[in-house]
Short mmCIF file of C-alpha atoms in Angstrom, two decimals:
data_model
loop_
_atom_site.label_atom_id
_atom_site.label_comp_id
_atom_site.label_asym_id
_atom_site.label_seq_id
_atom_site.Cartn_x
_atom_site.Cartn_y
_atom_site.Cartn_z
CA UNK A 385 -188.56 82.01 -77.23
CA UNK A 386 -190.74 83.31 -79.94
CA UNK A 387 -194.11 81.50 -80.91
CA UNK A 388 -192.79 80.38 -84.34
CA UNK A 389 -189.75 78.41 -82.47
CA UNK A 390 -192.05 77.24 -79.93
CA UNK A 391 -194.14 75.56 -82.69
CA UNK A 392 -191.29 74.29 -84.44
CA UNK A 393 -189.89 72.59 -81.27
CA UNK A 394 -193.44 71.17 -80.54
CA UNK A 395 -193.71 69.93 -84.17
CA UNK A 396 -190.30 68.20 -83.73
CA UNK A 397 -191.34 66.57 -80.73
CA UNK A 398 -194.50 65.31 -81.95
CA UNK A 399 -192.67 63.81 -85.13
CA UNK A 400 -190.11 62.21 -82.75
CA UNK A 401 -192.91 60.65 -80.46
CA UNK A 402 -194.56 59.34 -83.71
CA UNK A 403 -191.45 57.92 -85.36
CA UNK A 404 -190.79 56.25 -82.00
CA UNK A 405 -194.04 54.66 -81.88
CA UNK A 406 -193.89 53.36 -85.76
CA UNK A 407 -190.40 52.18 -85.08
CA UNK A 408 -191.56 50.25 -81.80
CA UNK A 409 -194.27 48.68 -83.73
CA UNK A 410 -192.09 47.74 -86.63
CA UNK A 411 -189.42 46.30 -84.24
CA UNK A 412 -192.33 44.19 -82.17
CA UNK A 413 -193.74 43.01 -85.65
CA UNK A 414 -190.50 41.50 -86.32
CA UNK A 415 -190.19 39.53 -82.86
CA UNK A 416 -190.87 35.89 -83.32
CA UNK A 417 -191.17 32.90 -80.91
CA UNK A 418 -187.81 30.79 -80.66
CA UNK A 419 -188.47 29.23 -77.10
CA UNK A 420 -191.38 28.48 -74.63
CA UNK A 421 -190.47 27.76 -71.25
CA UNK A 422 -192.43 25.84 -68.52
CA UNK A 423 -192.03 26.32 -64.43
CA UNK A 424 -193.76 25.35 -61.67
CA UNK A 425 -194.72 21.99 -62.63
CA UNK A 426 -194.22 18.71 -60.53
CA UNK A 427 -196.83 16.42 -61.61
CA UNK A 428 -197.50 17.33 -65.30
CA UNK A 429 -194.74 16.84 -67.75
CA UNK A 430 -193.49 19.97 -69.46
CA UNK A 431 -193.85 18.33 -72.87
CA UNK A 432 -197.65 17.85 -72.09
CA UNK A 433 -198.01 21.36 -71.05
CA UNK A 434 -196.27 22.68 -74.21
CA UNK A 435 -198.79 20.48 -76.29
CA UNK A 436 -201.64 22.11 -74.59
CA UNK A 437 -200.32 25.75 -75.20
CA UNK A 438 -200.06 25.07 -78.88
CA UNK A 439 -197.25 27.71 -79.51
CA UNK A 440 -195.43 27.17 -82.63
CA UNK A 441 -191.67 28.49 -83.06
CA UNK A 442 -191.66 31.23 -85.62
CA UNK A 443 -195.09 32.65 -84.71
CA UNK A 444 -195.11 36.59 -84.38
CA UNK A 445 -194.63 36.96 -80.49
CA UNK A 446 -197.12 40.02 -80.41
CA UNK A 447 -199.84 37.90 -82.63
CA UNK A 448 -200.25 35.29 -79.70
CA UNK A 449 -203.22 35.48 -77.51
CA UNK A 450 -201.97 34.89 -74.25
CA UNK A 451 -205.26 34.52 -72.55
CA UNK A 452 -206.11 31.60 -75.00
CA UNK A 453 -202.84 29.97 -74.19
CA UNK A 454 -203.41 30.15 -70.54
CA UNK A 455 -207.12 28.58 -71.08
CA UNK A 456 -205.59 25.69 -73.08
CA UNK A 457 -203.01 25.10 -70.12
CA UNK A 458 -205.60 24.91 -67.29
CA UNK A 459 -207.62 22.61 -69.32
CA UNK A 460 -205.37 19.85 -67.70
CA UNK A 461 -206.95 18.90 -64.37
CA UNK A 462 -203.99 18.80 -62.23
CA UNK A 463 -203.11 22.60 -63.24
CA UNK A 464 -204.96 24.91 -60.89
CA UNK A 465 -203.77 28.31 -62.60
CA UNK A 466 -201.22 29.51 -65.09
CA UNK A 467 -199.47 32.78 -66.00
CA UNK A 468 -198.42 33.21 -69.60
CA UNK A 469 -195.85 35.96 -70.08
CA UNK A 470 -193.68 37.20 -73.06
CA UNK A 471 -190.17 37.36 -72.16
CA UNK A 472 -188.61 39.63 -74.85
CA UNK A 473 -187.10 39.42 -77.32
CA UNK A 474 -188.20 35.73 -78.23
CA UNK A 475 -189.77 33.54 -75.43
CA UNK A 476 -192.99 32.59 -74.10
CA UNK A 477 -192.76 31.89 -70.39
CA UNK A 478 -195.41 29.63 -68.80
CA UNK A 479 -195.56 29.33 -65.05
CA UNK A 480 -198.22 26.96 -63.48
CA UNK A 481 -199.45 26.23 -60.19
CA UNK A 482 -200.82 22.51 -59.95
CA UNK A 483 -203.34 20.85 -57.77
CA UNK A 484 -201.51 18.22 -55.14
CA UNK A 485 -203.36 15.00 -54.62
CA UNK A 486 -203.88 14.48 -50.80
CA UNK A 487 -205.41 11.12 -50.95
CA UNK A 488 -206.69 8.35 -53.20
CA UNK A 489 -210.32 7.65 -53.51
CA UNK A 490 -211.07 4.07 -52.73
CA UNK A 491 -212.87 2.55 -55.81
CA UNK A 492 -211.97 0.21 -58.66
CA UNK A 493 -210.12 2.76 -60.75
CA UNK A 494 -207.64 5.04 -59.47
CA UNK A 495 -208.90 8.75 -58.90
CA UNK A 496 -207.22 11.30 -56.56
CA UNK A 497 -208.57 14.18 -54.43
CA UNK A 498 -206.83 17.26 -53.50
CA UNK A 499 -207.14 19.63 -50.60
CA UNK A 500 -210.19 21.54 -51.89
CA UNK A 501 -212.07 18.31 -52.71
CA UNK A 502 -211.31 18.38 -56.35
CA UNK A 503 -211.45 15.01 -58.08
CA UNK A 504 -208.33 14.32 -60.23
CA UNK A 505 -207.61 11.65 -62.78
CA UNK A 506 -205.05 8.95 -62.42
CA UNK A 507 -201.36 10.18 -63.09
CA UNK A 508 -198.02 8.34 -62.95
CA UNK A 509 -195.91 10.61 -60.78
CA UNK A 510 -193.76 10.50 -57.58
CA UNK A 511 -196.05 13.29 -56.27
CA UNK A 512 -198.93 10.73 -56.42
CA UNK A 513 -197.31 7.93 -54.53
CA UNK A 514 -197.76 7.03 -51.02
CA UNK A 515 -200.97 8.73 -50.28
CA UNK A 516 -203.64 7.45 -47.92
CA UNK A 517 -206.91 6.34 -48.96
CA UNK A 518 -210.33 7.93 -48.56
CA UNK A 519 -212.94 5.29 -48.13
CA UNK A 520 -216.81 5.31 -47.31
CA UNK A 521 -217.63 8.12 -49.62
CA UNK A 522 -221.26 7.92 -50.67
CA UNK A 523 -222.36 7.62 -54.33
CA UNK A 524 -218.68 6.85 -55.09
CA UNK A 525 -219.70 5.40 -58.59
CA UNK A 526 -220.88 8.67 -59.97
CA UNK A 527 -217.84 10.56 -59.12
CA UNK A 528 -216.42 12.54 -62.10
CA UNK A 529 -213.13 13.93 -62.68
CA UNK A 530 -212.94 17.64 -62.20
CA UNK A 531 -215.97 17.58 -59.59
CA UNK A 532 -215.41 19.23 -56.16
CA UNK A 533 -216.72 17.40 -53.31
CA UNK A 534 -218.20 19.68 -50.69
CA UNK A 535 -220.17 17.43 -48.18
CA UNK A 536 -219.26 17.68 -44.70
CA UNK A 537 -217.67 14.34 -44.36
CA UNK A 538 -215.36 14.79 -47.23
CA UNK A 539 -214.39 18.27 -46.17
CA UNK A 540 -213.75 17.06 -42.60
CA UNK A 541 -211.53 14.30 -43.59
CA UNK A 542 -209.45 16.63 -46.08
CA UNK A 543 -209.02 19.07 -43.03
CA UNK A 544 -207.65 16.05 -41.08
CA UNK A 545 -205.25 15.01 -43.97
CA UNK A 546 -204.17 18.74 -44.47
CA UNK A 547 -203.66 19.40 -40.79
CA UNK A 548 -201.72 16.28 -40.21
CA UNK A 549 -199.13 17.71 -42.88
CA UNK A 550 -198.80 20.93 -41.05
CA UNK A 551 -198.41 19.17 -37.63
CA UNK A 552 -195.68 16.85 -38.85
CA UNK A 553 -195.24 15.03 -42.24
CA UNK A 554 -194.36 11.95 -40.60
CA UNK A 555 -197.93 12.18 -38.85
CA UNK A 556 -199.55 12.48 -42.25
CA UNK A 557 -197.56 9.33 -43.52
CA UNK A 558 -198.82 7.58 -40.58
CA UNK A 559 -202.28 7.66 -41.86
CA UNK A 560 -202.97 4.91 -44.48
CA UNK A 561 -206.67 5.25 -44.44
CA UNK A 562 -209.39 7.80 -43.84
CA UNK A 563 -212.84 6.15 -43.35
CA UNK A 564 -216.15 8.01 -43.42
CA UNK A 565 -219.20 6.78 -41.67
CA UNK A 566 -222.19 9.04 -43.20
CA UNK A 567 -222.08 11.74 -40.78
CA UNK A 568 -220.81 9.44 -37.91
CA UNK A 569 -217.19 9.45 -36.22
CA UNK A 570 -214.34 9.60 -38.70
CA UNK A 571 -211.97 6.70 -38.37
CA UNK A 572 -208.22 6.72 -39.32
CA UNK A 573 -206.17 3.57 -39.98
CA UNK A 574 -202.53 3.80 -39.13
CA UNK A 575 -199.75 2.40 -41.86
CA UNK A 576 -198.31 0.45 -38.83
CA UNK A 577 -200.41 -2.62 -38.31
CA UNK A 578 -203.74 -0.80 -39.58
CA UNK A 579 -204.40 0.48 -35.79
CA UNK A 580 -207.86 2.16 -35.91
CA UNK A 581 -207.74 5.75 -34.67
CA UNK A 582 -211.17 6.94 -33.67
CA UNK A 583 -211.22 10.72 -34.52
CA UNK A 584 -214.73 11.75 -34.03
CA UNK A 585 -215.60 15.02 -35.44
CA UNK A 586 -214.20 18.42 -34.79
CA UNK A 587 -211.29 19.73 -32.69
CA UNK A 588 -208.95 18.50 -35.12
CA UNK A 589 -205.72 20.26 -34.70
CA UNK A 590 -205.57 19.35 -30.98
CA UNK A 591 -206.33 15.83 -31.65
CA UNK A 592 -203.67 15.26 -34.18
CA UNK A 593 -201.28 16.91 -31.61
CA UNK A 594 -202.06 14.68 -29.12
CA UNK A 595 -201.94 11.61 -31.29
CA UNK A 596 -198.48 12.74 -32.58
CA UNK A 597 -197.10 12.95 -28.92
CA UNK A 598 -198.92 9.80 -27.85
CA UNK A 599 -197.49 7.85 -30.91
CA UNK A 600 -194.04 9.29 -30.45
CA UNK A 601 -193.75 8.81 -26.54
CA UNK A 602 -195.86 5.49 -25.92
CA UNK A 603 -196.39 3.60 -29.20
CA UNK A 604 -192.66 3.85 -30.21
CA UNK A 605 -191.65 2.37 -27.01
CA UNK A 606 -194.29 -0.43 -26.61
CA UNK A 607 -194.81 -1.10 -30.46
CA UNK A 608 -197.90 -0.52 -32.59
CA UNK A 609 -198.49 -4.32 -33.10
CA UNK A 610 -199.60 -4.29 -29.17
CA UNK A 611 -202.05 -1.60 -29.82
CA UNK A 612 -205.57 -2.49 -30.38
CA UNK A 613 -207.29 0.86 -31.07
CA UNK A 614 -206.76 4.51 -29.94
CA UNK A 615 -209.75 6.81 -29.24
CA UNK A 616 -209.35 10.64 -29.38
CA UNK A 617 -213.12 11.48 -28.94
CA UNK A 618 -212.24 12.70 -25.13
CA UNK A 619 -211.00 15.91 -24.20
CA UNK A 620 -207.50 16.47 -23.38
CA UNK A 621 -206.73 12.52 -23.18
CA UNK A 622 -206.03 9.77 -25.40
CA UNK A 623 -207.91 6.52 -24.69
CA UNK A 624 -206.28 3.18 -25.79
CA UNK A 625 -206.50 -0.42 -25.56
CA UNK A 626 -203.56 -2.70 -25.70
CA UNK A 627 -203.73 -6.28 -26.79
CA UNK A 628 -203.21 -8.86 -23.99
CA UNK A 629 -200.06 -9.96 -25.88
CA UNK A 630 -198.36 -8.62 -28.71
CA UNK A 631 -199.81 -9.94 -32.07
#
């Protein structure tokens, strides 16, 4: 092939590529938003997320700042992260990852706390019902929504609750309260008859497994109303005291 023909072919190819780019840009500029979808939410209502996103129907799809939309969505304390995507030809898809409350903080107004220690505001949702209470926190009056509690007592309490879910969800729901004692032994209170369960500190997984086994094999037989307290501080054993007569 002669040099002239090669130049003609190359010129045609370049023109074709330029034309394709121009056509693509024109096509993209004509795309507008007709729908915004929300996925992954259980606690925060979809309408609330849509209000935070502030995406108006008819807006040119490629004029939207996806990072800004994400920042708006994650301003809700219950939303841990969000991914915002264009779903051609006319949809914005928002996928959220929420913070799940693991306990209620014991104070006059209702606040929650998640597994990472983040303080969450009150929310009416099925996901925030039937949670254990976390009591005995220091400086409770100064707690602020969005703060992360990192002190050792709180982190150990959260580990107990998270581990109880992993052992058995029924074990998690057996716990009605986790009481902190300013660096001392952590005490759980059972949902059944408020039985105190002295956890002590450390060795959480093994203690919870022993507690679950003891509760299922012994307490279910004798009745929790006959139980005065459970002490899990001793290695490889469960120390208990029974009432002289059932309450």
